[in-house]
Each structure stands twice: as C-alpha cells, then as structure tokens.
C-alpha cells in the first residue's frame, strides 16, 4: 500500500483463539510502516484475549460492532465463508469503514488466517 500520513482504522476478521503475536504479525505484514489508530471487529470477537492483548500492545482502542450493524455496510470484497458462517458479507472491511472514514485504503487481505482491511482514522 502507498504510505498514509495519518493513522489507520484497521478492521479485523479472525477465528477464536488467535494469539496477539499472530495478530500483530498479520498487521505488520499487511500494513508495513503504517500507524494504527484503532482496531475494529465483530462484537463476538471483541473479548478475545489475543485481540485485547494486540490492542493493548499497540496502545489503541478496540471498537466492536454487532453483526446487524456490520451487515448494513456495503463492502467491495464479499466473503462467502463469512456469509455462510454469520449471514453477513464480511467483517474486516465493514468494521474498518465503521471505525474510520472511507474509502478503504487497504482492501480485504488474508494474512496467516487473519483478515485485515483499513481506512483512514477520523480526526
């Protein structure tokens, strides 16, 4: 991705049990050199220890959204796996768009089983 001068709102889609180290590695690989301002995900993942530890390690807030709210956000890269599992078109892109200000600067990408997407952070 082209360098972004501000901080990013990063949406994450992940399975339960992902470690903070694995999440941080996925962020480093998918957003090299970028400043992360917040993480965002589906509310049912917000209590995951690895995700909470990753947010703490980065010193950023973790925002979470209900499946109903995420389903209202149009996403350019629909995930059939997420549609089948949760009945919504995707998590990472929608969460990033809700937490930040569009458009997507980093569309949905999968790194080590973690889905990452990012927009500019408001303010």
XYZ file of N, CA and C in Angstrom:
369
model
N 0.839 -1.189 0.000
C 0.000 0.000 0.000
C 0.876 1.241 0.000
N 0.359 2.320 -0.535
C 1.087 3.583 -0.507
C 1.088 4.110 0.928
N 2.156 4.747 1.349
C 2.179 5.267 2.707
C 1.031 6.240 2.958
N 0.449 6.118 4.117
C -0.639 7.003 4.540
C -0.092 7.841 5.686
N -0.249 9.142 5.603
C 0.382 10.019 6.594
C -0.299 9.999 7.950
N -1.585 9.677 7.986
C -2.283 9.646 9.263
C -2.354 8.247 9.831
N -3.152 8.119 10.864
C -3.348 6.810 11.478
C -4.470 6.065 10.754
N -4.429 4.754 10.872
C -5.412 3.910 10.218
C -6.401 3.310 11.211
N -7.626 3.160 10.752
C -8.628 2.360 11.450
C -8.566 0.996 10.778
N -8.233 -0.029 11.541
C -7.983 -1.352 10.991
C -9.083 -2.321 11.405
N -9.779 -2.838 10.410
C -10.792 -3.858 10.654
C -10.166 -5.234 10.593
N -10.599 -6.103 11.506
C -10.054 -7.453 11.583
C -11.162 -8.490 11.596
N -10.952 -9.532 10.852
C -11.796 -10.709 10.920
C -10.918 -11.861 11.348
N -11.330 -12.594 12.364
C -10.491 -13.676 12.860
C -11.315 -14.748 13.553
N -10.733 -15.909 13.606
C -11.349 -17.023 14.314
C -11.003 -16.906 15.800
N -11.793 -17.565 16.646
C -11.457 -17.562 18.078
C -10.085 -18.194 18.314
N -9.422 -17.723 19.347
C -8.166 -18.321 19.772
C -6.915 -17.799 19.099
N -7.027 -16.775 18.253
C -5.827 -16.206 17.620
C -4.994 -15.480 18.681
N -3.698 -15.715 18.653
C -2.814 -15.087 19.640
C -2.504 -13.641 19.252
N -2.121 -12.865 20.242
C -1.718 -11.478 19.982
C -0.526 -11.448 19.035
N 0.418 -12.367 19.216
C 1.598 -12.400 18.345
C 1.199 -12.630 16.888
N 0.258 -13.520 16.670
C -0.191 -13.807 15.305
C -0.923 -12.600 14.714
N -1.742 -11.936 15.512
C -2.465 -10.744 15.048
C -1.478 -9.628 14.720
N -0.527 -9.393 15.609
C 0.465 -8.334 15.390
C 1.317 -8.635 14.159
N 1.667 -9.899 13.948
C 2.445 -10.278 12.758
C 1.642 -10.012 11.485
N 0.345 -10.318 11.513
C -0.507 -10.060 10.345
C -0.591 -8.563 10.063
N -0.676 -7.760 11.103
C -0.737 -6.310 10.924
C 0.584 -5.778 10.362
N 1.686 -6.274 10.870
C 2.996 -5.843 10.382
C 3.179 -6.196 8.911
N 2.745 -7.390 8.531
C 2.896 -7.821 7.138
C 1.963 -7.063 6.198
N 0.731 -6.834 6.624
C -0.241 -6.215 5.718
C -0.188 -4.691 5.720
N 0.351 -4.099 6.780
C 0.397 -2.634 6.894
C 1.801 -2.158 7.258
N 2.807 -2.517 6.474
C 4.182 -2.186 6.847
C 4.408 -0.678 6.980
N 4.954 -0.283 8.115
C 5.296 1.115 8.336
C 4.126 2.039 8.609
N 2.930 1.496 8.704
C 1.749 2.342 8.918
C 1.474 2.522 10.404
N 0.867 3.652 10.733
C 0.482 3.933 12.121
C -0.968 3.506 12.314
N -1.181 2.641 13.273
C -2.520 2.137 13.552
C -3.129 2.963 14.678
N -4.345 3.468 14.434
C -5.016 4.307 15.429
C -6.068 3.577 16.226
N -6.632 2.505 15.638
C -7.613 1.686 16.348
C -7.782 0.369 15.624
N -8.313 -0.603 16.340
C -8.703 -1.875 15.763
C -10.211 -1.975 15.856
N -10.826 -2.703 14.937
C -12.283 -2.847 14.940
C -12.646 -4.240 14.449
N -13.717 -4.791 15.033
C -14.131 -6.132 14.653
C -15.580 -6.383 15.037
N -16.009 -7.583 14.830
C -17.336 -8.050 15.205
C -17.427 -8.148 16.722
N -18.570 -7.769 17.304
C -18.691 -7.750 18.763
C -18.406 -9.106 19.405
N -18.724 -10.198 18.729
C -18.489 -11.516 19.335
C -17.012 -11.876 19.408
N -16.150 -11.112 18.759
C -14.700 -11.340 18.843
C -13.998 -10.333 19.761
N -14.694 -9.306 20.187
C -14.063 -8.222 20.947
C -13.498 -8.670 22.293
N -13.981 -9.771 22.838
C -13.462 -10.258 24.114
C -12.342 -11.260 23.977
N -11.913 -11.536 22.756
C -10.837 -12.500 22.536
C -9.541 -12.003 23.190
N -8.918 -12.822 24.047
C -7.686 -12.388 24.727
C -6.594 -11.932 23.771
N -6.381 -12.650 22.667
C -5.336 -12.259 21.719
C -5.597 -10.898 21.104
N -6.846 -10.623 20.790
C -7.202 -9.330 20.199
C -7.064 -8.203 21.226
N -7.508 -8.465 22.450
C -7.356 -7.460 23.509
C -5.882 -7.185 23.788
N -5.073 -8.243 23.801
C -3.632 -8.071 24.035
C -2.958 -7.335 22.879
N -3.392 -7.604 21.645
C -2.821 -6.903 20.487
C -3.142 -5.416 20.553
N -4.393 -5.079 20.878
C -4.778 -3.662 21.008
C -3.964 -2.996 22.117
N -3.788 -3.696 23.234
C -3.003 -3.140 24.343
C -1.545 -2.937 23.928
N -0.978 -3.910 23.205
C 0.414 -3.796 22.756
C 0.598 -2.605 21.826
N -0.422 -2.334 21.011
C -0.365 -1.192 20.091
C -0.741 0.118 20.771
N -1.361 0.033 21.947
C -1.813 1.234 22.649
C -2.979 1.911 21.962
N -3.879 1.089 21.375
C -5.009 1.651 20.636
C -6.323 1.063 21.156
N -7.427 1.787 20.938
C -8.726 1.248 21.338
C -9.188 0.144 20.387
N -10.068 -0.697 20.909
C -10.696 -1.752 20.118
C -12.183 -1.441 20.037
N -12.678 -1.237 18.823
C -14.100 -0.971 18.605
C -14.760 -2.252 18.124
N -16.011 -2.443 18.552
C -16.723 -3.633 18.092
C -18.127 -3.258 17.648
N -18.616 -4.030 16.686
C -19.911 -3.752 16.084
C -20.713 -5.046 15.980
N -22.017 -4.921 16.120
C -22.898 -6.075 16.003
C -22.939 -6.557 14.554
N -23.307 -7.819 14.395
C -23.457 -8.372 13.040
C -24.496 -7.577 12.268
N -25.553 -7.144 12.946
C -26.600 -6.360 12.294
C -26.042 -5.045 11.746
N -25.197 -4.389 12.528
C -24.607 -3.112 12.093
C -23.618 -3.339 10.940
N -22.793 -4.363 11.072
C -21.820 -4.680 10.029
C -22.531 -5.031 8.723
N -23.651 -5.746 8.818
C -24.391 -6.163 7.623
C -24.922 -4.970 6.827
N -25.061 -3.824 7.457
C -25.590 -2.626 6.788
C -24.542 -1.906 5.940
N -23.278 -2.281 6.087
C -22.191 -1.586 5.391
C -21.861 -2.314 4.086
N -22.002 -1.641 2.942
C -21.615 -2.279 1.678
C -20.103 -2.487 1.632
N -19.693 -3.689 1.280
C -18.261 -3.984 1.178
C -17.934 -4.443 -0.245
N -16.770 -4.049 -0.746
C -16.418 -4.405 -2.123
C -15.976 -5.856 -2.309
N -15.536 -6.499 -1.243
C -14.985 -7.850 -1.367
C -15.709 -8.813 -0.430
N -16.813 -9.298 -0.894
C -17.666 -10.201 -0.118
C -16.941 -11.516 0.166
N -17.119 -12.051 1.369
C -16.532 -13.328 1.749
C -17.639 -14.370 1.873
N -17.620 -15.333 0.971
C -18.649 -16.377 1.017
C -18.554 -17.193 2.294
N -17.355 -17.346 2.822
C -17.176 -18.072 4.092
C -17.893 -17.343 5.231
N -17.779 -16.020 5.271
C -18.448 -15.240 6.322
C -19.956 -15.232 6.103
N -20.374 -15.157 4.845
C -21.808 -15.229 4.550
C -22.375 -16.546 5.085
N -21.665 -17.645 4.815
C -22.133 -18.962 5.258
C -22.130 -19.080 6.783
N -21.114 -18.543 7.427
C -20.973 -18.692 8.881
C -21.827 -17.718 9.674
N -21.912 -16.464 9.207
C -22.542 -15.412 10.009
C -23.728 -14.732 9.337
N -23.908 -14.990 8.049
C -25.007 -14.358 7.341
C -24.771 -12.902 6.997
N -23.501 -12.475 7.015
C -23.143 -11.099 6.646
C -22.045 -11.159 5.586
N -21.902 -10.109 4.751
C -20.965 -10.186 3.630
C -19.486 -10.140 3.998
N -19.145 -9.700 5.180
C -17.747 -9.617 5.583
C -17.619 -8.865 6.885
N -16.465 -8.985 7.521
C -16.244 -8.316 8.807
C -15.185 -7.223 8.696
N -13.998 -7.562 8.210
C -12.862 -6.638 8.271
C -13.119 -5.314 7.547
N -13.588 -5.381 6.303
C -13.814 -4.132 5.562
C -14.917 -3.301 6.209
N -16.016 -3.942 6.583
C -17.121 -3.208 7.199
C -16.701 -2.590 8.528
N -15.966 -3.339 9.341
C -15.514 -2.812 10.636
C -14.572 -1.625 10.446
N -13.671 -1.724 9.464
C -12.764 -0.604 9.176
C -13.548 0.622 8.738
N -14.531 0.418 7.857
C -15.337 1.545 7.371
C -16.151 2.178 8.496
N -16.634 1.383 9.432
C -17.393 1.926 10.561
C -16.487 2.694 11.526
N -15.278 2.205 11.737
C -14.370 2.828 12.708
C -13.639 4.037 12.145
N -13.487 4.085 10.835
C -12.720 5.159 10.224
C -13.557 5.973 9.276
N -12.860 6.549 8.324
C -13.536 7.325 7.303
C -13.082 6.799 5.949
N -14.035 6.368 5.139
C -13.725 5.718 3.866
C -13.028 6.639 2.913
N -12.603 6.147 1.804
C -12.744 4.790 1.308
C -11.696 3.865 1.917
N -11.790 2.598 1.579
C -10.784 1.647 2.037
C -9.431 2.009 1.434
N -8.436 2.090 2.270
C -7.058 2.290 1.794
C -6.391 0.937 1.586
N -6.814 -0.032 2.391
C -6.328 -1.403 2.265
C -7.555 -2.299 2.187
N -7.862 -2.825 0.996
C -8.984 -3.749 0.893
C -8.669 -5.055 1.621
N -9.685 -5.832 1.798
C -9.594 -7.119 2.486
C -8.412 -7.940 1.984
N -7.574 -8.369 2.925
C -6.498 -9.298 2.603
C -6.341 -10.272 3.760
N -5.990 -11.499 3.442
C -5.856 -12.533 4.459
C -4.374 -12.801 4.683
N -3.960 -12.685 5.948
C -2.568 -12.924 6.321
C -2.569 -13.862 7.522
N -2.053 -15.064 7.327
C -1.974 -16.015 8.431
C -3.325 -16.346 9.042
N -4.361 -16.390 8.209
C -5.691 -16.721 8.705
C -6.440 -15.560 9.321
N -5.860 -14.380 9.278
C -6.490 -13.169 9.819
C -6.807 -12.240 8.654
N -8.033 -11.742 8.627
C -8.439 -10.830 7.559
C -8.235 -9.397 8.045
N -7.542 -8.604 7.227
C -7.183 -7.237 7.578
C -7.696 -6.291 6.486
N -8.254 -5.164 6.895
C -8.639 -4.086 5.977
C -8.449 -2.777 6.740
N -8.265 -1.664 6.023
C -8.010 -0.408 6.724
C -8.544 0.800 5.957
N -8.953 1.793 6.730
C -9.343 3.104 6.228
C -8.585 4.150 7.039
N -8.714 5.392 6.626
C -8.133 6.483 7.421
C -8.928 6.607 8.712
N -8.259 6.991 9.765
C -8.914 7.226 11.045
C -9.432 8.654 11.074
N -10.626 8.814 11.563
C -11.184 10.168 11.673
C -10.312 11.022 12.570
N -10.285 12.306 12.248
C -9.589 13.253 13.109
C -8.144 13.185 12.898
